[in-house]
Tab-separated table of C-alpha atoms and ligand atoms in Angstrom:
chain	number	residue	atom	x	y	z
D	1	MET	CA	0.000	0.000	0.000
D	2	THR	CA	1.354	3.435	-0.928
D	3	LEU	CA	-0.077	6.091	1.320
D	4	LEU	CA	0.216	9.884	1.514
D	5	ALA	CA	-0.178	11.430	4.974
D	6	PHE	CA	-0.656	15.025	6.149
D	7	GLU	CA	0.082	16.526	9.560
D	8	THR	CA	-1.093	20.066	10.348
D	9	SER	CA	-2.169	19.889	13.992
D	10	CYS	CA	0.054	22.708	15.252
D	11	ASP	CA	2.921	24.647	13.688
D	12	GLU	CA	4.465	22.126	11.312
D	13	THR	CA	3.082	21.570	7.822
D	14	SER	CA	4.124	18.080	6.858
D	15	ALA	CA	3.477	15.447	4.197
D	16	ALA	CA	4.988	11.989	3.866
D	17	VAL	CA	4.705	8.980	1.586
D	18	VAL	CA	4.785	5.583	3.283
D	19	ARG	CA	4.831	2.099	1.761
D	20	ALA	CA	5.041	-1.140	3.769
D	21	GLY	CA	6.195	0.797	6.824
D	22	GLU	CA	8.981	2.497	4.915
D	23	ILE	CA	9.154	6.295	4.734
D	24	LEU	CA	9.623	6.947	1.002
D	25	SER	CA	9.646	10.694	1.615
D	26	SER	CA	8.995	13.072	4.472
D	27	VAL	CA	8.748	16.836	4.127
D	28	VAL	CA	8.293	19.150	7.104
D	29	SER	CA	7.872	22.892	6.773
D	30	SER	CA	8.390	24.336	10.228
D	31	GLN	CA	6.883	27.663	11.220
D	32	ILE	CA	9.064	28.104	14.308
D	33	SER	CA	10.752	31.312	13.128
D	34	LEU	CA	7.373	32.831	12.242
D	35	HIS	CA	5.949	32.280	15.725
D	36	ALA	CA	9.174	33.055	17.603
D	37	GLU	CA	8.599	36.804	17.692
D	38	TYR	CA	5.245	36.246	19.448
D	39	GLY	CA	6.722	33.881	22.041
D	40	GLY	CA	4.423	31.003	21.099
D	41	VAL	CA	2.215	29.584	18.377
D	42	VAL	CA	-0.338	32.079	17.008
D	43	PRO	CA	-3.215	29.957	15.611
D	44	GLU	CA	-4.246	32.419	12.874
D	45	LEU	CA	-0.691	32.591	11.557
D	46	ALA	CA	-0.337	28.810	11.731
D	47	VAL	CA	-3.450	28.312	9.614
D	48	ARG	CA	-2.365	30.873	7.036
D	49	GLU	CA	0.968	29.071	6.694
D	50	HIS	CA	-0.664	25.639	6.451
D	51	LEU	CA	-2.919	26.920	3.657
D	52	ARG	CA	0.056	28.401	1.850
D	53	ASN	CA	2.378	25.424	2.325
D	54	LEU	CA	0.324	22.261	2.244
D	55	ILE	CA	0.105	21.822	-1.542
D	56	PRO	CA	3.814	22.565	-2.195
D	57	VAL	CA	4.800	20.303	0.721
D	58	ALA	CA	2.559	17.501	-0.591
D	59	GLU	CA	3.908	17.925	-4.139
D	60	SER	CA	7.435	17.811	-2.811
D	61	ALA	CA	6.722	14.615	-0.837
D	62	LEU	CA	5.281	12.942	-3.947
D	63	GLN	CA	8.167	14.117	-6.083
D	64	LYS	CA	10.779	12.864	-3.620
D	65	ALA	CA	9.046	9.494	-3.567
D	66	GLY	CA	9.028	9.488	-7.385
D	67	LEU	CA	5.262	9.153	-7.501
D	68	ARG	CA	2.224	10.806	-9.001
D	69	ALA	CA	-0.956	11.233	-6.949
D	70	GLU	CA	-2.758	8.676	-9.131
D	71	GLN	CA	-0.363	6.008	-7.877
D	72	LEU	CA	-1.495	6.380	-4.257
D	73	ASP	CA	-3.587	3.653	-2.635
D	74	ALA	CA	-4.734	5.665	0.376
D	75	VAL	CA	-4.569	9.062	2.065
D	76	ALA	CA	-4.417	9.895	5.779
D	77	ALA	CA	-4.265	13.010	7.952
D	78	THR	CA	-4.142	13.990	11.599
D	79	GLN	CA	-7.725	14.283	12.822
D	80	GLY	CA	-6.891	15.530	16.329
D	81	PRO	CA	-6.044	16.710	18.875
D	82	GLY	CA	-4.693	20.108	17.882
D	83	LEU	CA	-5.587	23.639	16.840
D	84	PRO	CA	-9.048	23.407	15.245
D	85	SER	CA	-8.508	25.442	12.103
D	86	ALA	CA	-4.999	24.037	11.621
D	87	LEU	CA	-6.326	20.463	11.780
D	88	MET	CA	-9.027	21.441	9.312
D	89	VAL	CA	-6.474	22.276	6.604
D	90	GLY	CA	-4.779	18.862	6.558
D	91	LEU	CA	-7.861	16.768	7.239
D	92	LYS	CA	-10.037	18.388	4.590
D	93	ALA	CA	-7.254	18.451	2.007
D	94	GLY	CA	-6.555	14.758	2.655
D	95	ALA	CA	-10.215	13.791	2.457
D	96	ALA	CA	-10.681	15.810	-0.736
D	97	LEU	CA	-7.667	14.158	-2.358
D	98	ALA	CA	-8.899	10.707	-1.357
D	99	PHE	CA	-12.327	11.540	-2.791
D	100	ALA	CA	-10.819	12.738	-6.068
D	101	LEU	CA	-8.684	9.593	-6.309
D	102	ARG	CA	-11.522	7.298	-5.152
D	103	LYS	CA	-9.196	5.852	-2.507
D	104	PRO	CA	-9.635	5.170	1.226
D	105	PHE	CA	-9.041	7.966	3.704
D	106	LEU	CA	-8.161	7.632	7.375
D	107	GLY	CA	-8.060	10.281	10.112
D	108	VAL	CA	-5.401	9.548	12.740
D	109	HIS	CA	-4.977	10.415	16.418
D	110	HIS	CA	-1.818	12.509	16.707
D	111	HIS	CA	-0.686	10.985	20.007
D	112	GLU	CA	-1.393	7.449	18.930
D	113	ALA	CA	0.959	8.128	16.013
D	114	HIS	CA	3.634	9.367	18.471
D	115	LEU	CA	3.374	5.996	20.273
D	116	TYR	CA	4.751	4.151	17.241
D	117	SER	CA	7.331	6.709	16.050
D	118	PRO	CA	10.085	5.126	18.246
D	119	TRP	CA	9.722	1.956	16.151
D	120	ILE	CA	10.775	3.807	12.988
D	121	SER	CA	14.521	3.693	12.337
D	122	GLY	CA	17.248	3.061	9.779
D	123	THR	CA	18.103	4.464	6.368
D	124	PRO	CA	15.709	4.719	4.691
D	125	PRO	CA	13.548	4.927	7.832
D	126	LYS	CA	11.223	1.971	8.266
D	127	ALA	CA	8.775	0.960	10.998
D	128	ASP	CA	9.811	-2.323	12.568
D	129	PHE	CA	6.561	-3.708	13.925
D	130	ALA	CA	8.055	-7.200	14.017
D	131	ALA	CA	10.261	-6.030	16.886
D	132	PHE	CA	7.315	-4.585	18.803
D	133	GLU	CA	7.076	-5.462	22.464
D	134	PRO	CA	4.688	-4.187	25.136
D	135	ASN	CA	6.025	-0.936	26.541
D	136	VAL	CA	5.541	2.164	28.598
D	137	SER	CA	5.667	5.153	26.276
D	138	LEU	CA	6.508	8.728	27.275
D	139	ILE	CA	5.116	11.441	25.000
D	140	VAL	CA	6.719	14.791	25.765
D	141	SER	CA	6.084	17.839	23.607
D	142	GLY	CA	5.271	21.513	23.886
D	143	GLY	CA	1.595	20.746	24.334
D	144	HIS	CA	1.526	17.341	25.998
D	145	THR	CA	3.224	15.186	28.586
D	146	MET	CA	1.818	11.723	29.077
D	147	LEU	CA	2.669	8.190	30.013
D	148	VAL	CA	0.936	5.449	28.071
D	149	HIS	CA	0.912	1.686	28.525
D	150	VAL	CA	1.089	0.182	25.033
D	151	GLU	CA	-0.012	-3.338	25.867
D	152	ALA	CA	-0.005	-4.625	22.304
D	153	GLU	CA	0.128	-3.188	18.837
D	154	LEU	CA	-2.761	-0.715	18.461
D	155	LYS	CA	-3.822	-1.359	22.062
D	156	HIS	CA	-2.979	1.263	24.653
D	157	ARG	CA	-4.129	2.881	27.863
D	158	VAL	CA	-3.180	6.334	29.146
D	159	LEU	CA	-1.584	6.070	32.593
D	160	GLY	CA	-1.228	9.737	33.379
D	161	SER	CA	-0.631	13.167	31.927
D	162	THR	CA	0.231	16.655	33.049
D	163	VAL	CA	-2.269	18.471	35.199
D	164	ASP	CA	-0.932	21.861	34.076
D	165	ASP	CA	2.062	22.769	31.879
D	166	ALA	CA	3.653	20.263	29.530
D	167	ALA	CA	7.373	19.495	29.901
D	168	GLY	CA	8.177	21.380	26.684
D	169	GLU	CA	6.129	24.321	27.899
D	170	CYS	CA	8.183	24.309	31.101
D	171	PHE	CA	11.410	24.422	29.061
D	172	ASP	CA	9.947	27.241	26.954
D	173	LYS	CA	8.606	29.306	29.867
D	174	ALA	CA	11.691	28.866	32.053
D	175	GLY	CA	13.826	29.773	29.029
D	176	LYS	CA	11.746	32.864	28.376
D	177	LEU	CA	12.381	34.011	31.964
D	178	ILE	CA	16.119	33.558	31.372
D	179	GLY	CA	15.773	35.577	28.157
D	180	PHE	CA	15.729	32.974	25.372
D	181	ALA	CA	13.542	33.094	22.280
D	182	TYR	CA	10.685	30.613	21.732
D	183	PRO	CA	11.029	27.656	21.683
D	184	ALA	CA	13.678	27.706	24.412
D	185	GLY	CA	14.097	23.938	24.871
D	186	PRO	CA	16.921	23.516	22.335
D	187	GLU	CA	18.847	26.527	23.754
D	188	ILE	CA	18.554	25.238	27.339
D	189	ASP	CA	19.741	21.840	26.103
D	190	ARG	CA	22.737	23.447	24.350
D	191	LEU	CA	23.850	25.583	27.313
D	192	ALA	CA	23.139	22.868	29.880
D	193	GLU	CA	25.791	20.682	28.249
D	194	GLN	CA	28.445	22.955	29.806
D	195	GLY	CA	26.591	23.606	33.049
D	196	ASN	CA	26.486	22.006	36.461
D	197	PRO	CA	23.098	20.334	37.034
D	198	GLN	CA	23.668	20.391	40.790
D	199	ALA	CA	24.435	24.110	40.976
D	200	PHE	CA	20.889	25.084	41.948
D	201	GLU	CA	18.147	23.028	43.511
D	202	PHE	CA	14.739	23.186	41.842
D	203	PRO	CA	11.617	21.245	42.863
D	204	ARG	CA	10.806	17.924	41.206
D	205	PRO	CA	6.987	18.076	41.276
D	206	MET	CA	5.103	14.817	41.868
D	207	ILE	CA	8.297	12.770	41.599
D	208	THR	CA	7.531	10.554	44.573
D	209	GLU	CA	3.770	10.338	44.139
D	210	ALA	CA	2.406	6.937	43.217
D	211	HIS	CA	0.228	8.088	40.308
D	212	ASP	CA	1.508	8.723	36.773
D	213	ASP	CA	0.459	12.371	36.441
D	214	PHE	CA	2.880	15.270	36.044
D	215	SER	CA	2.879	18.920	37.059
D	216	PHE	CA	5.390	21.457	35.780
D	217	SER	CA	3.896	24.867	36.485
D	218	GLY	CA	5.354	24.981	40.031
D	219	LEU	CA	8.831	24.387	38.669
D	220	LYS	CA	8.437	27.263	36.230
D	221	THR	CA	7.205	29.489	39.086
D	222	SER	CA	10.186	28.553	41.236
D	223	VAL	CA	12.501	29.637	38.400
D	224	ARG	CA	10.621	32.949	38.281
D	225	TYR	CA	11.093	33.560	42.048
D	226	PHE	CA	14.675	32.404	41.890
D	227	LEU	CA	15.459	34.973	39.183
D	228	ARG	CA	13.506	37.676	41.013
D	229	ASP	CA	15.597	37.046	44.127
D	230	ASN	CA	18.903	36.746	42.245
D	231	PRO	CA	18.657	39.322	39.451
D	232	ARG	CA	22.420	39.646	38.888
D	233	LEU	CA	22.797	35.960	38.275
D	234	LEU	CA	22.084	36.278	34.553
D	235	ASP	CA	25.125	38.553	34.103
D	236	ASP	CA	27.529	35.642	34.291
D	237	PRO	CA	27.480	33.251	31.294
D	238	GLN	CA	28.688	30.248	33.321
D	239	THR	CA	25.988	30.808	35.929
D	240	VAL	CA	23.408	30.869	33.122
D	241	ARG	CA	24.741	27.514	31.906
D	242	ASP	CA	24.510	26.156	35.454
D	243	LEU	CA	20.978	27.472	35.745
D	244	CYS	CA	19.983	25.804	32.442
D	245	ALA	CA	21.543	22.528	33.559
D	246	SER	CA	19.780	22.690	36.928
D	247	VAL	CA	16.335	23.445	35.472
D	248	GLN	CA	16.794	20.759	32.840
D	249	ALA	CA	17.893	18.242	35.483
D	250	ALA	CA	14.696	18.855	37.467
D	251	ILE	CA	12.479	18.263	34.408
D	252	VAL	CA	14.431	15.232	33.176
D	253	ASP	CA	14.592	13.701	36.644
D	254	VAL	CA	10.811	13.740	36.969
D	255	LEU	CA	10.278	12.347	33.468
D	256	VAL	CA	12.793	9.516	33.889
D	257	LYS	CA	11.818	8.506	37.437
D	258	LYS	CA	8.098	8.404	36.698
D	259	THR	CA	8.567	6.551	33.410
D	260	MET	CA	10.763	3.905	35.022
D	261	ARG	CA	8.413	3.476	37.954
D	262	ALA	CA	5.453	2.887	35.634
D	263	ALA	CA	7.488	0.391	33.581
D	264	ARG	CA	8.436	-1.525	36.736
D	265	ARG	CA	4.895	-1.553	38.053
D	266	LEU	CA	3.423	-2.767	34.763
D	267	ARG	CA	6.184	-5.343	34.297
D	268	VAL	CA	6.940	-4.349	30.719
D	269	ARG	CA	10.510	-4.823	29.461
D	270	CYS	CA	10.548	-1.888	27.059
D	271	VAL	CA	10.396	1.896	27.382
D	272	THR	CA	9.840	4.296	24.467
D	273	ALA	CA	9.793	8.083	24.138
D	274	SER	CA	8.712	10.579	21.496
D	275	GLY	CA	7.679	14.224	21.081
D	276	GLY	CA	9.847	17.338	20.740
D	277	VAL	CA	11.368	17.145	24.238
D	278	THR	CA	12.741	13.688	23.365
D	279	CYS	CA	15.353	15.621	21.316
D	280	ASN	CA	16.794	16.682	24.685
D	281	ARG	CA	20.220	15.122	25.152
D	282	ALA	CA	20.020	14.778	28.932
D	283	LEU	CA	16.653	13.035	28.670
D	284	ARG	CA	18.002	10.668	26.009
D	285	ARG	CA	21.103	9.925	28.090
D	286	ASP	CA	19.339	9.497	31.431
D	287	LEU	CA	16.475	7.405	30.104
D	288	THR	CA	18.913	5.185	28.206
D	289	ALA	CA	21.095	4.798	31.313
D	290	ALA	CA	18.124	4.024	33.575
D	291	CYS	CA	16.875	1.381	31.122
D	292	ALA	CA	20.345	-0.155	30.811
D	293	ARG	CA	20.650	-0.380	34.620
D	294	GLU	CA	17.355	-2.241	34.851
D	295	GLY	CA	17.762	-4.373	31.739
D	296	TYR	CA	14.991	-2.734	29.717
D	297	THR	CA	14.972	-2.178	25.985
D	298	VAL	CA	14.804	1.532	25.229
D	299	ARG	CA	13.531	3.030	21.999
D	300	LEU	CA	13.757	6.790	21.540
D	301	ALA	CA	12.229	8.311	18.423
D	302	ASP	CA	14.878	9.499	15.958
D	303	LYS	CA	15.406	13.218	16.448
D	304	HIS	CA	13.788	14.168	13.123
D	305	LEU	CA	10.737	12.104	14.092
D	306	CYS	CA	10.445	13.555	17.622
D	307	THR	CA	8.873	16.810	16.532
D	308	ASP	CA	5.626	16.735	14.612
D	309	ASN	CA	5.768	14.995	11.253
D	310	ALA	CA	3.487	13.266	8.765
D	311	ALA	CA	5.705	10.173	8.540
D	312	MET	CA	4.454	8.850	11.888
D	313	ILE	CA	0.866	9.630	10.846
D	314	GLY	CA	1.384	7.638	7.644
D	315	VAL	CA	2.992	4.672	9.407
D	316	LEU	CA	0.096	4.322	11.842
D	317	ALA	CA	-2.559	4.907	9.156
D	318	GLU	CA	-1.099	2.218	6.930
D	319	ARG	CA	-0.939	-0.225	9.830
D	320	LYS	CA	-4.561	0.467	10.674
D	321	LEU	CA	-5.741	0.150	7.090
D	322	GLN	CA	-3.821	-3.131	6.768
D	323	ARG	CA	-5.587	-4.345	9.875
D	324	THR	CA	-8.782	-3.740	7.905
D	325	GLU	CA	-9.784	-0.741	9.960
D	326	ALA	CA	-12.556	0.732	7.860
D	327	SER	CA	-11.541	3.916	6.146
D	328	MET	CA	-13.546	6.865	7.239
D	329	ASP	CA	-16.213	8.784	5.609
D	330	ILE	CA	-14.626	11.547	3.583
D	331	ASP	CA	-16.748	14.103	5.389
D	332	CYS	CA	-15.335	13.107	8.806
D	333	GLU	CA	-14.729	16.021	11.114
D	334	ILE	CA	-11.731	17.285	13.045
D	335	GLU	CA	-11.448	16.303	16.734
D	336	PRO	CA	-9.508	19.202	18.349
D	337	GLY	CA	-9.966	17.872	21.906
D	338	TRP	CA	-9.687	14.166	21.103
D	339	ALA	CA	-8.371	12.397	24.222
D	340	LEU	CA	-6.186	9.337	23.784
D	341	ALA	CA	-8.225	6.383	25.020
U	1	KG4	O1	6.736	17.833	19.448
U	1	KG4	P1	6.761	19.305	19.357
U	1	KG4	O2	7.140	19.903	18.045
U	1	KG4	O3	5.326	19.670	19.776
U	1	KG4	C1	4.637	20.763	19.907
U	1	KG4	O4	4.566	21.557	18.919
U	1	KG4	O5	4.077	20.816	20.991
U	1	KG4	O6	7.703	19.854	20.498
U	1	KG4	C2	8.083	21.184	20.674
U	1	KG4	C3	8.610	21.320	22.084
U	1	KG4	C4	8.983	22.737	22.475
U	1	KG4	O7	8.444	22.996	23.744
U	1	KG4	C5	10.489	22.719	22.505
U	1	KG4	O8	11.059	23.635	23.410
U	1	KG4	C6	10.780	21.303	22.921
U	1	KG4	O9	9.809	20.534	22.247
U	1	KG4	N1	12.125	20.871	22.547
U	1	KG4	C7	13.103	20.622	23.434
U	1	KG4	C8	14.249	20.282	22.672
U	1	KG4	N2	13.914	20.313	21.364
U	1	KG4	C9	12.613	20.675	21.297
U	1	KG4	N3	13.113	20.661	24.765
U	1	KG4	C10	14.271	20.350	25.385
U	1	KG4	N4	15.404	20.028	24.736
U	1	KG4	C11	15.447	19.973	23.394
U	1	KG4	N5	16.565	19.642	22.762
U	2	ZN	ZN1	3.200	15.959	18.574
């Protein structure tokens, strides 16, 4: 099956062609620089960019795969959750294309697609479902932080999620207080590499609590008070690096400890992670080390598949269509608040 997928749930316009789990092409047009001057994603601007970019991005994905639209067997798009009008662009374009081609169309849950992105690897990238094993999956992005028990392929249960800010949001807001542009996660990661993570002590919210929920807004607030009480601290570049390392350590500590505890409790032997924050080097290192210590398999999404992309949407859609999941009505609607089951 050759399938074209669209992803437009937030600020990335993406199209990918997938066949038998292999990513034949993947094109992502990021809007980060556009939103940076506003300090976050502006929905109206995101939609305008999706409308402008979707067709060229789709044409580029087809061209890179060496295909014409008529050669597609199916079309898929993110159906939710996400920004309503942004979702609308990809979903309606995908459904219209499927209608024109008289091919099946499938709307996909964005987070469910994240769950399988760690199974895509290699050159060219290919989803290895044969290697699948039950796992605890951490999804960490700018909008979401959740732990999911993936009991079997296409069978999952959400264990917990953030009750306030997402981990990426915490990176971004703490970074903004330090004076970094949006999104601040990559800059904190970069500076933290030369900083001392034990220089300053920040709270690790909910780290010892038995449930699998997260909370990051208190950590952000403690950074705010810390900077209010130590205003001169930002004058010294090494202190800024130490501060970045210390804030990052608090976030990563919580993510790793809670993920490992859930894995132990559920007796899985595999841990996976995806979403933009999974690009973070300390998180990758610490989660890998914790899994090695306890003899777990660890699968971290490749960095280019951590942030939002249509390749993961296509991989999941193809798998579902192969499993004879009925393709949806072409007039299916967006699901902006769609909760992962
Ligand atoms: O998956 P993503 O593109 O989702 C959303 O749009 O929500 O993730 C973006 C988030 C941002 O909050 C960004 O700061 C964070 O991922 N991020 C990082 C790193 N790279 C991206 N956070 C920490 N370290 C990084 N290297
Ligand atoms: Zn995402």
